[in-house]
Amino acid sequence: MNNTYDCLVIGCGLAGAVISRELAETQGKKVLIIEKRSHIGGNTYDFLNEDGILVHKYGPHIFHSGSKRVFDYISRFTQWRDYSHEVLADIHGTLMPVPFNLNSLYMAFDSEKASRLEKKLVATYGTDKRLTISQLRDQTDSELVELADFVYNNVFLHYTEKQWGVTPDHIDPSVIARVPILISRDNRYFQDKYQGIPSNGYTSLFEKLLKHPNIDLQLDTDANMVLKMIGNDILFNEKPFKGTVVYTGALDEFFDCRFGRLPYRTLDFLFETHDMTWYQSKGTINYTVDKPFTRITEFKHLTGQNIQGKTTTMKEYPREYTGNEGEIPYYAILNDENFELYRKYKKLTEGCSDFHLLGRLAEYKYYNMDAIIECALKLADHMIGVEKGKD
Ligand code: FAD
Ligand code: UDP
């Protein structure tokens, strides 16, 4: 069996599926994907629940990207429901758009004060601009300081404490910067040019992505039980494997956590189906000042399913990842100490020139779906370059 395949791809999430398709189609390689779950799609997996409502098993996924290359590529495998995600923050019972924008401003303050603040924001930053909460907190004007305090305390502080277990000052600034403050009346959560939801869902997209005669798939198999790196050599099913390996799982686990576990946050999801057509007015409501969960998502807003009298929601409860059976590492905790530990693991792979780390887990990064597709396409470009170099 070892000689049957040119490439082994570990994990059938977006990273694994895109690189497999590229290896199979563009480079004509025989690829075996090994996936430990009993389904394809990784964390984007969706399915019809018992009430016929399409739900995202591992949290709400909305595709968004500024990259034409990424959008064109993935659009080969799906049509799109034209959907712009909107999120409201529940701030002591008032629902305000997030990212905090000029509409939120007029909900948070009386109109006279809001109008004064709007003028100051426009004078300082310009119209249609985006800034981070840290930039706003650097202001010295007393009213802008008051605004910064309002947004920090009511949008970022408690949500971040729930999500990460620490205050915003103790996490990597790039994490909070994902959610800007907008000097505009754009209520969309993302401002990217391309956004939407696959018309028939993510699992259907994956089925098309993987449908290629050169791709085989083995589910319910933990690769760490069959794949080993001994020195610079790869053993697959205890025999030497000389082909390409692309690994998209957690890197510490591949090496039996020999230097200690890489820290992650995990989530508990609570699905609830209600006897009503709609539960809430927008796709997601963030609970930014109270409640033990961070957000509630109502899937029908995302998918556009026309089902009367039933709707399914999901609550997300973040907590520390311990590595216990059944837990999934969702979010890498970005800081210098953790990168240092990650680099120790990565170093172990560096002598093995055809062993590649790809994806949110294997690269220990906070990637969106579009970034994963881009990384996979770039890795494929790189591999083609190496192949050509051999000629
Ligand atoms: P994964 O999807 O995690 O896939 C890795 C796969 O490898 C998994 O299937 C896993 O089972 C398998 N695997 C791991 N170890 C092994 C092993 N030892 N053997 C065999 N198989 C193994 N991005 C967006 O762009 N928009 C969103 O709205 C969005 N929402 C999100 C919401 C949540 C709650 C989360 C957690 C993420 C969200 N993301 C979103 C990010 C998105 O999920 C990721 O960018 C993308 O799924 C990462 O793909 P991946 O292939 O790197 O990882
Ligand atoms: N965040 C927040 N309040 C919000 C939304 C986000 O404090 O209402 C912070 C929080 O720290 C979160 C980060 O911004 O982890 C990034 O948010 P995003 O919505 O991008 O997170 P994801 O969808 O990836 O979980």
Short mmCIF file of C-alpha atoms and ligand atoms in Angstrom, two decimals:
data_model
loop_
_atom_site.label_atom_id
_atom_site.label_comp_id
_atom_site.label_asym_id
_atom_site.label_seq_id
_atom_site.Cartn_x
_atom_site.Cartn_y
_atom_site.Cartn_z
CA MET A 1 0.00 0.00 0.00
CA ASN A 2 2.90 2.41 0.73
CA ASN A 3 3.97 2.35 -2.91
CA THR A 4 0.46 3.03 -4.18
CA TYR A 5 0.47 6.70 -3.20
CA ASP A 6 2.74 9.59 -4.10
CA CYS A 7 1.35 11.78 -1.33
CA LEU A 8 -0.16 11.40 2.12
CA VAL A 9 -2.34 14.24 3.36
CA ILE A 10 -3.22 14.22 7.04
CA GLY A 11 -6.57 15.83 7.79
CA CYS A 12 -9.55 16.43 5.54
CA GLY A 13 -10.36 20.02 6.49
CA LEU A 14 -10.04 22.84 4.01
CA ALA A 15 -6.23 22.77 4.05
CA GLY A 16 -6.06 19.02 3.41
CA ALA A 17 -8.80 18.98 0.79
CA VAL A 18 -7.46 21.90 -1.29
CA ILE A 19 -3.87 20.67 -1.32
CA SER A 20 -5.06 17.15 -2.21
CA ARG A 21 -7.04 18.44 -5.16
CA GLU A 22 -4.06 20.46 -6.36
CA LEU A 23 -1.65 17.54 -6.02
CA ALA A 24 -4.09 15.20 -7.76
CA GLU A 25 -5.28 17.47 -10.54
CA THR A 26 -2.41 19.81 -11.39
CA GLN A 27 0.44 17.46 -10.59
CA GLY A 28 -1.17 14.11 -11.38
CA LYS A 29 -0.19 12.59 -8.03
CA LYS A 30 -1.96 9.71 -6.31
CA VAL A 31 -3.09 11.06 -2.95
CA LEU A 32 -4.32 9.33 0.20
CA ILE A 33 -6.08 11.55 2.76
CA ILE A 34 -6.19 10.24 6.30
CA GLU A 35 -8.83 11.81 8.56
CA LYS A 36 -9.51 10.91 12.16
CA ARG A 37 -13.11 12.11 12.24
CA SER A 38 -15.88 10.15 10.57
CA HIS A 39 -16.59 12.96 8.10
CA ILE A 40 -14.93 15.34 5.64
CA GLY A 41 -14.79 19.14 5.94
CA GLY A 42 -12.92 19.58 9.23
CA ASN A 43 -14.41 22.43 11.22
CA THR A 44 -16.54 23.67 8.32
CA TYR A 45 -18.65 20.46 8.30
CA ASP A 46 -22.42 21.02 8.08
CA PHE A 47 -25.34 18.59 8.13
CA LEU A 48 -29.14 18.47 8.26
CA ASN A 49 -30.35 18.00 11.83
CA GLU A 50 -33.42 15.95 12.77
CA ASP A 51 -35.69 18.89 11.95
CA GLY A 52 -34.17 19.25 8.49
CA ILE A 53 -32.26 22.42 9.39
CA LEU A 54 -28.76 22.77 7.97
CA VAL A 55 -26.39 23.44 10.89
CA HIS A 56 -22.63 23.95 11.21
CA LYS A 57 -21.38 21.31 13.64
CA TYR A 58 -18.28 23.21 14.79
CA GLY A 59 -19.52 26.80 14.87
CA PRO A 60 -20.88 29.26 12.31
CA HIS A 61 -18.83 29.58 9.12
CA ILE A 62 -19.22 32.51 6.73
CA PHE A 63 -16.92 32.66 3.73
CA HIS A 64 -15.31 36.07 3.11
CA SER A 65 -12.26 37.07 1.14
CA GLY A 66 -10.60 39.94 -0.65
CA SER A 67 -8.74 37.58 -2.96
CA LYS A 68 -10.03 36.96 -6.48
CA ARG A 69 -7.72 33.97 -6.88
CA VAL A 70 -9.14 32.32 -3.77
CA PHE A 71 -12.75 33.14 -4.65
CA ASP A 72 -12.41 31.94 -8.26
CA TYR A 73 -10.71 28.75 -7.14
CA ILE A 74 -13.27 27.72 -4.53
CA SER A 75 -16.16 28.80 -6.76
CA ARG A 76 -15.27 25.88 -9.05
CA PHE A 77 -16.84 23.64 -6.41
CA THR A 78 -19.90 25.59 -5.31
CA GLN A 79 -22.44 28.21 -6.18
CA TRP A 80 -23.06 30.92 -3.64
CA ARG A 81 -25.90 32.23 -1.57
CA ASP A 82 -25.32 35.96 -1.57
CA TYR A 83 -25.14 36.58 2.19
CA SER A 84 -23.58 39.41 4.20
CA HIS A 85 -23.25 38.47 7.84
CA GLU A 86 -24.52 40.96 10.40
CA VAL A 87 -23.82 40.77 14.11
CA LEU A 88 -25.48 42.67 16.95
CA ALA A 89 -24.02 43.06 20.44
CA ASP A 90 -26.50 42.71 23.28
CA ILE A 91 -25.39 45.56 25.56
CA HIS A 92 -27.67 45.55 28.61
CA GLY A 93 -30.63 44.73 26.38
CA THR A 94 -29.86 47.20 23.55
CA LEU A 95 -28.80 45.52 20.31
CA MET A 96 -26.03 47.49 18.56
CA PRO A 97 -24.18 46.59 15.33
CA VAL A 98 -20.72 45.06 15.72
CA PRO A 99 -18.21 46.15 14.47
CA PHE A 100 -19.16 49.28 16.42
CA ASN A 101 -20.02 51.87 13.77
CA LEU A 102 -21.83 55.20 13.40
CA ASN A 103 -25.22 53.48 13.75
CA SER A 104 -24.03 51.94 17.03
CA LEU A 105 -22.79 55.36 18.13
CA TYR A 106 -26.29 56.85 17.88
CA MET A 107 -27.68 53.93 19.90
CA ALA A 108 -25.07 54.28 22.62
CA PHE A 109 -25.28 58.07 23.14
CA ASP A 110 -27.98 60.77 22.88
CA SER A 111 -28.13 62.25 19.40
CA GLU A 112 -26.47 65.57 20.30
CA LYS A 113 -23.45 63.83 21.83
CA ALA A 114 -23.35 61.18 19.11
CA SER A 115 -23.31 63.89 16.45
CA ARG A 116 -20.42 65.66 18.21
CA LEU A 117 -18.52 62.36 18.47
CA GLU A 118 -19.18 61.57 14.82
CA LYS A 119 -17.67 64.93 13.78
CA LYS A 120 -14.62 64.35 15.96
CA LEU A 121 -14.14 60.83 14.58
CA VAL A 122 -14.43 62.03 10.99
CA ALA A 123 -12.07 64.97 11.66
CA THR A 124 -9.50 62.62 13.25
CA TYR A 125 -9.69 59.60 10.96
CA GLY A 126 -11.75 60.55 7.88
CA THR A 127 -14.97 58.99 6.60
CA ASP A 128 -15.33 55.32 5.68
CA LYS A 129 -12.25 54.42 7.70
CA ARG A 130 -11.60 51.52 10.04
CA LEU A 131 -9.54 51.69 13.19
CA THR A 132 -8.70 49.39 16.06
CA ILE A 133 -9.90 49.80 19.63
CA SER A 134 -6.23 50.32 20.63
CA GLN A 135 -5.97 53.27 18.23
CA LEU A 136 -9.13 54.80 19.66
CA ARG A 137 -7.89 54.27 23.21
CA ASP A 138 -4.75 56.26 22.35
CA GLN A 139 -6.81 59.43 21.83
CA THR A 140 -6.47 62.28 24.34
CA ASP A 141 -9.68 64.23 23.62
CA SER A 142 -11.84 63.60 26.70
CA GLU A 143 -15.00 62.75 24.74
CA LEU A 144 -13.15 60.32 22.45
CA VAL A 145 -11.59 58.75 25.55
CA GLU A 146 -15.09 58.31 26.93
CA LEU A 147 -16.19 56.68 23.65
CA ALA A 148 -13.14 54.39 23.67
CA ASP A 149 -13.93 53.36 27.24
CA PHE A 150 -17.54 52.66 26.28
CA VAL A 151 -16.58 50.44 23.34
CA TYR A 152 -13.76 48.71 25.24
CA ASN A 153 -15.93 47.96 28.29
CA ASN A 154 -19.14 47.05 26.45
CA VAL A 155 -17.90 45.31 23.30
CA PHE A 156 -14.42 43.89 23.94
CA LEU A 157 -13.67 43.38 27.64
CA HIS A 158 -16.14 40.70 28.79
CA TYR A 159 -16.45 38.91 25.45
CA THR A 160 -12.65 38.58 25.33
CA GLU A 161 -12.49 37.41 28.94
CA LYS A 162 -14.99 34.67 28.08
CA GLN A 163 -13.31 33.72 24.81
CA TRP A 164 -9.70 33.77 25.97
CA GLY A 165 -9.85 33.66 29.79
CA VAL A 166 -7.86 36.93 30.01
CA THR A 167 -8.47 40.64 29.36
CA PRO A 168 -7.79 42.14 25.89
CA ASP A 169 -4.44 43.56 27.10
CA HIS A 170 -3.15 40.00 27.56
CA ILE A 171 -3.84 38.62 24.08
CA ASP A 172 -2.07 39.26 20.80
CA PRO A 173 -3.30 42.65 19.43
CA SER A 174 -4.01 41.06 16.03
CA VAL A 175 -6.86 39.06 17.60
CA ILE A 176 -8.86 42.07 18.78
CA ALA A 177 -7.94 43.93 15.59
CA ARG A 178 -10.01 41.37 13.63
CA VAL A 179 -13.03 43.35 14.83
CA PRO A 180 -12.49 47.03 14.00
CA ILE A 181 -14.42 50.21 14.74
CA LEU A 182 -15.98 51.56 11.54
CA ILE A 183 -16.44 55.22 10.73
CA SER A 184 -19.32 54.38 8.43
CA ARG A 185 -22.87 53.08 8.53
CA ASP A 186 -21.89 49.68 7.12
CA ASN A 187 -23.55 47.11 9.40
CA ARG A 188 -21.83 44.08 7.83
CA TYR A 189 -19.47 42.03 10.03
CA PHE A 190 -17.00 41.67 7.15
CA GLN A 191 -16.13 44.26 4.52
CA ASP A 192 -14.44 41.88 2.05
CA LYS A 193 -15.35 42.03 -1.63
CA TYR A 194 -16.36 38.38 -1.84
CA GLN A 195 -18.67 36.93 0.79
CA GLY A 196 -21.36 34.28 0.98
CA ILE A 197 -22.40 30.81 2.02
CA PRO A 198 -22.07 27.76 -0.28
CA SER A 199 -25.59 27.29 -1.75
CA ASN A 200 -25.72 23.60 -0.83
CA GLY A 201 -23.50 23.88 2.23
CA TYR A 202 -19.84 23.22 2.98
CA THR A 203 -20.04 19.43 3.03
CA SER A 204 -21.40 19.44 -0.50
CA LEU A 205 -18.56 21.77 -1.55
CA PHE A 206 -16.06 19.31 -0.06
CA GLU A 207 -17.64 16.38 -1.87
CA LYS A 208 -16.94 18.14 -5.17
CA LEU A 209 -13.47 19.25 -4.12
CA LEU A 210 -12.53 15.66 -3.29
CA LYS A 211 -14.16 14.07 -6.32
CA HIS A 212 -11.08 13.18 -8.35
CA PRO A 213 -9.86 9.77 -9.47
CA ASN A 214 -6.42 10.39 -7.94
CA ILE A 215 -7.80 11.04 -4.44
CA ASP A 216 -8.55 8.29 -1.91
CA LEU A 217 -9.91 9.00 1.54
CA GLN A 218 -9.61 7.02 4.75
CA LEU A 219 -11.88 8.28 7.56
CA ASP A 220 -11.86 7.29 11.25
CA THR A 221 -8.08 6.91 11.25
CA ASP A 222 -5.74 8.83 13.53
CA ALA A 223 -2.64 9.38 11.40
CA ASN A 224 -0.49 9.54 14.49
CA MET A 225 -1.09 5.81 14.90
CA VAL A 226 0.16 4.95 11.39
CA LEU A 227 2.63 7.73 10.51
CA LYS A 228 5.93 8.33 12.31
CA MET A 229 8.96 10.51 11.75
CA ILE A 230 12.15 8.75 12.82
CA GLY A 231 15.07 11.12 12.37
CA ASN A 232 14.54 12.48 8.88
CA ASP A 233 12.65 9.43 7.65
CA ILE A 234 8.91 8.88 7.42
CA LEU A 235 7.39 5.53 8.31
CA PHE A 236 3.86 4.79 7.15
CA ASN A 237 2.33 1.58 8.46
CA GLU A 238 5.82 0.83 9.76
CA LYS A 239 7.38 0.93 6.28
CA PRO A 240 9.50 3.75 4.80
CA PHE A 241 7.46 6.28 2.83
CA LYS A 242 9.44 8.32 0.30
CA GLY A 243 6.68 10.53 -1.09
CA THR A 244 5.21 13.88 -0.07
CA VAL A 245 3.49 14.31 3.29
CA VAL A 246 1.24 17.27 4.04
CA TYR A 247 0.29 17.42 7.72
CA THR A 248 -2.66 19.60 8.80
CA GLY A 249 -3.19 18.34 12.38
CA ALA A 250 -1.78 19.72 15.64
CA LEU A 251 2.01 19.49 15.51
CA ASP A 252 2.61 18.78 19.21
CA GLU A 253 0.38 15.68 18.96
CA PHE A 254 2.40 14.32 16.02
CA PHE A 255 5.40 14.28 18.38
CA ASP A 256 3.45 12.87 21.36
CA CYS A 257 3.60 16.30 23.05
CA ARG A 258 7.21 15.56 24.01
CA PHE A 259 8.00 19.21 24.83
CA GLY A 260 4.58 19.82 26.44
CA ARG A 261 1.19 20.70 24.95
CA LEU A 262 0.68 23.67 22.67
CA PRO A 263 -2.01 25.81 24.37
CA TYR A 264 -5.37 26.19 22.68
CA ARG A 265 -8.90 27.34 23.53
CA THR A 266 -11.77 25.00 22.85
CA LEU A 267 -15.54 25.51 22.69
CA ASP A 268 -18.61 23.65 23.90
CA PHE A 269 -21.54 24.09 21.52
CA LEU A 270 -25.18 23.98 22.59
CA PHE A 271 -27.69 23.44 19.77
CA GLU A 272 -31.32 24.35 20.53
CA THR A 273 -34.31 23.96 18.21
CA HIS A 274 -37.25 26.27 18.86
CA ASP A 275 -40.89 26.03 17.75
CA MET A 276 -40.85 29.38 15.99
CA THR A 277 -39.87 30.59 12.52
CA TRP A 278 -37.28 33.11 13.74
CA TYR A 279 -35.46 33.30 17.09
CA GLN A 280 -33.48 36.52 16.58
CA SER A 281 -33.27 39.34 14.05
CA LYS A 282 -29.74 38.69 12.69
CA GLY A 283 -27.43 35.73 12.09
CA THR A 284 -25.43 36.23 15.27
CA ILE A 285 -25.99 38.08 18.54
CA ASN A 286 -22.86 38.60 20.65
CA TYR A 287 -23.32 38.71 24.42
CA THR A 288 -20.68 41.25 25.27
CA VAL A 289 -21.56 42.26 28.83
CA ASP A 290 -23.15 39.22 30.46
CA LYS A 291 -24.09 35.50 30.02
CA PRO A 292 -21.56 32.63 30.17
CA PHE A 293 -21.64 32.04 26.38
CA THR A 294 -20.13 34.42 23.82
CA ARG A 295 -22.69 34.35 21.02
CA ILE A 296 -25.89 32.83 19.65
CA THR A 297 -26.10 32.03 15.95
CA GLU A 298 -29.33 31.19 14.16
CA PHE A 299 -28.44 29.07 11.14
CA LYS A 300 -31.40 29.84 8.88
CA HIS A 301 -30.20 33.45 8.55
CA LEU A 302 -26.91 32.11 7.13
CA THR A 303 -28.28 29.38 4.91
CA GLY A 304 -31.52 31.02 3.74
CA GLN A 305 -33.49 27.82 4.35
CA ASN A 306 -37.21 28.46 4.10
CA ILE A 307 -38.63 26.41 6.99
CA GLN A 308 -41.65 27.63 8.91
CA GLY A 309 -42.26 27.06 12.64
CA LYS A 310 -38.80 25.62 13.48
CA THR A 311 -35.40 27.18 13.84
CA THR A 312 -32.08 26.03 15.31
CA THR A 313 -29.61 28.16 17.25
CA MET A 314 -26.16 27.51 18.68
CA LYS A 315 -24.56 28.94 21.83
CA GLU A 316 -20.76 28.92 22.14
CA TYR A 317 -19.09 28.35 25.54
CA PRO A 318 -15.30 28.82 25.39
CA ARG A 319 -12.88 27.14 27.77
CA GLU A 320 -9.32 25.91 28.10
CA TYR A 321 -8.30 22.99 25.87
CA THR A 322 -6.86 20.16 27.97
CA GLY A 323 -6.29 17.50 25.31
CA ASN A 324 -8.88 15.18 26.86
CA GLU A 325 -10.59 12.65 24.59
CA GLY A 326 -13.21 14.28 22.38
CA GLU A 327 -11.98 17.87 22.84
CA ILE A 328 -11.05 19.85 19.74
CA PRO A 329 -8.35 22.55 19.70
CA TYR A 330 -10.11 25.44 17.95
CA TYR A 331 -8.03 28.53 18.64
CA ALA A 332 -4.24 28.76 18.99
CA ILE A 333 -3.29 31.16 21.79
CA LEU A 334 -0.93 33.55 20.07
CA ASN A 335 1.98 34.77 22.21
CA ASP A 336 5.79 34.65 22.20
CA GLU A 337 6.06 31.79 24.67
CA ASN A 338 3.69 29.59 22.66
CA PHE A 339 5.42 30.45 19.35
CA GLU A 340 8.71 29.44 20.95
CA LEU A 341 7.26 26.05 21.89
CA TYR A 342 5.75 25.71 18.39
CA ARG A 343 9.16 26.44 16.82
CA LYS A 344 10.74 23.62 18.87
CA TYR A 345 8.28 21.18 17.31
CA LYS A 346 8.67 22.65 13.84
CA LYS A 347 12.44 22.27 14.06
CA LEU A 348 11.96 18.50 14.36
CA THR A 349 10.43 18.46 10.87
CA GLU A 350 13.00 20.61 9.13
CA GLY A 351 15.35 17.81 8.08
CA CYS A 352 12.54 16.15 6.20
CA SER A 353 12.31 18.17 2.98
CA ASP A 354 9.09 16.65 1.64
CA PHE A 355 7.12 16.98 4.89
CA HIS A 356 4.91 20.09 4.84
CA LEU A 357 2.92 21.80 7.59
CA LEU A 358 -0.27 23.41 6.40
CA GLY A 359 -3.38 24.87 8.05
CA ARG A 360 -4.67 26.43 11.22
CA LEU A 361 -3.47 23.64 13.53
CA ALA A 362 -0.22 22.61 11.87
CA GLU A 363 0.95 26.23 11.49
CA TYR A 364 -0.44 27.31 14.91
CA LYS A 365 -2.13 30.35 13.34
CA TYR A 366 -5.51 32.12 13.49
CA TYR A 367 -6.45 31.61 9.84
CA ASN A 368 -9.83 32.26 8.22
CA MET A 369 -10.99 29.89 5.48
CA ASP A 370 -9.78 32.11 2.65
CA ALA A 371 -6.29 32.31 4.16
CA ILE A 372 -6.19 28.50 4.34
CA ILE A 373 -7.12 28.20 0.65
CA GLU A 374 -4.47 30.76 -0.24
CA CYS A 375 -1.78 28.93 1.78
CA ALA A 376 -2.71 25.61 0.14
CA LEU A 377 -2.52 27.13 -3.34
CA LYS A 378 0.84 28.71 -2.52
CA LEU A 379 2.18 25.41 -1.22
CA ALA A 380 1.03 23.78 -4.46
CA ASP A 381 2.80 26.53 -6.47
CA HIS A 382 5.93 25.91 -4.44
CA MET A 383 5.77 22.15 -5.04
CA ILE A 384 5.36 22.67 -8.78
CA GLY A 385 8.42 24.95 -8.68
CA VAL A 386 10.42 22.24 -6.90
CA GLU A 387 9.28 19.59 -9.43
CA LYS A 388 10.28 21.84 -12.34
CA GLY A 389 13.64 22.46 -10.68
CA LYS A 390 14.26 18.69 -10.76
CA ASP A 391 13.76 18.54 -14.56
P1 FAD B 1 -9.47 21.97 10.30
O1 FAD B 1 -10.78 22.35 9.75
O2 FAD B 1 -9.32 21.91 11.80
O3 FAD B 1 -9.09 20.55 9.70
C1 FAD B 1 -8.06 19.74 10.21
C2 FAD B 1 -8.50 18.30 10.04
O4 FAD B 1 -7.42 17.45 10.40
C3 FAD B 1 -9.67 17.95 10.95
O5 FAD B 1 -10.69 17.34 10.20
C4 FAD B 1 -9.05 16.98 11.95
O6 FAD B 1 -9.97 15.99 12.41
C5 FAD B 1 -7.94 16.37 11.13
N1 FAD B 1 -6.85 15.81 11.95
C6 FAD B 1 -6.18 16.43 12.95
N2 FAD B 1 -5.27 15.59 13.46
C7 FAD B 1 -5.37 14.44 12.77
C8 FAD B 1 -4.70 13.19 12.86
N3 FAD B 1 -3.74 12.95 13.78
N4 FAD B 1 -5.05 12.21 12.01
C9 FAD B 1 -6.03 12.40 11.08
N5 FAD B 1 -6.70 13.56 10.97
C10 FAD B 1 -6.36 14.56 11.81
N6 FAD B 1 -13.29 31.00 9.02
C11 FAD B 1 -13.91 31.81 8.14
O7 FAD B 1 -13.34 32.15 7.10
N7 FAD B 1 -15.18 32.29 8.40
C12 FAD B 1 -15.86 31.96 9.53
O8 FAD B 1 -17.00 32.41 9.73
C13 FAD B 1 -15.22 31.10 10.48
N8 FAD B 1 -15.86 30.76 11.61
C14 FAD B 1 -15.23 29.94 12.50
C15 FAD B 1 -15.90 29.60 13.68
C16 FAD B 1 -15.28 28.77 14.62
C17 FAD B 1 -16.01 28.43 15.90
C18 FAD B 1 -13.98 28.26 14.35
C19 FAD B 1 -13.31 27.37 15.36
C20 FAD B 1 -13.31 28.59 13.19
C21 FAD B 1 -13.93 29.43 12.25
N9 FAD B 1 -13.30 29.76 11.05
C22 FAD B 1 -13.91 30.62 10.17
C23 FAD B 1 -11.96 29.25 10.71
C24 FAD B 1 -12.03 27.98 9.86
O9 FAD B 1 -12.68 26.95 10.58
C25 FAD B 1 -10.62 27.55 9.52
O10 FAD B 1 -9.93 28.57 8.82
C26 FAD B 1 -10.54 26.30 8.63
O11 FAD B 1 -11.57 25.39 8.90
C27 FAD B 1 -9.23 25.64 8.90
O12 FAD B 1 -9.05 24.54 8.03
P2 FAD B 1 -7.90 23.50 8.37
O13 FAD B 1 -7.97 22.45 7.34
O14 FAD B 1 -6.61 24.19 8.60
O15 FAD B 1 -8.29 22.91 9.81
N1 UDP B 2 -14.37 40.32 20.14
C1 UDP B 2 -14.96 40.97 21.20
N2 UDP B 2 -16.28 41.30 21.12
C2 UDP B 2 -17.05 41.01 20.04
C3 UDP B 2 -16.46 40.35 18.95
C4 UDP B 2 -15.11 40.00 19.04
O1 UDP B 2 -14.31 41.22 22.20
O2 UDP B 2 -18.24 41.35 20.05
C5 UDP B 2 -12.94 40.00 20.21
C6 UDP B 2 -12.71 38.65 20.91
O3 UDP B 2 -11.49 38.73 21.63
C7 UDP B 2 -12.61 37.70 19.76
C8 UDP B 2 -11.85 38.55 18.72
O4 UDP B 2 -12.39 39.88 18.92
O5 UDP B 2 -11.92 36.52 20.08
C9 UDP B 2 -12.02 38.13 17.29
O6 UDP B 2 -13.40 38.06 16.98
P1 UDP B 2 -13.94 37.18 15.76
O7 UDP B 2 -15.39 37.46 15.63
O8 UDP B 2 -13.08 37.42 14.60
O9 UDP B 2 -13.72 35.71 16.33
P2 UDP B 2 -14.07 34.27 15.71
O10 UDP B 2 -15.28 34.43 14.84
O11 UDP B 2 -12.85 33.85 14.96
O12 UDP B 2 -14.33 33.45 16.92
#
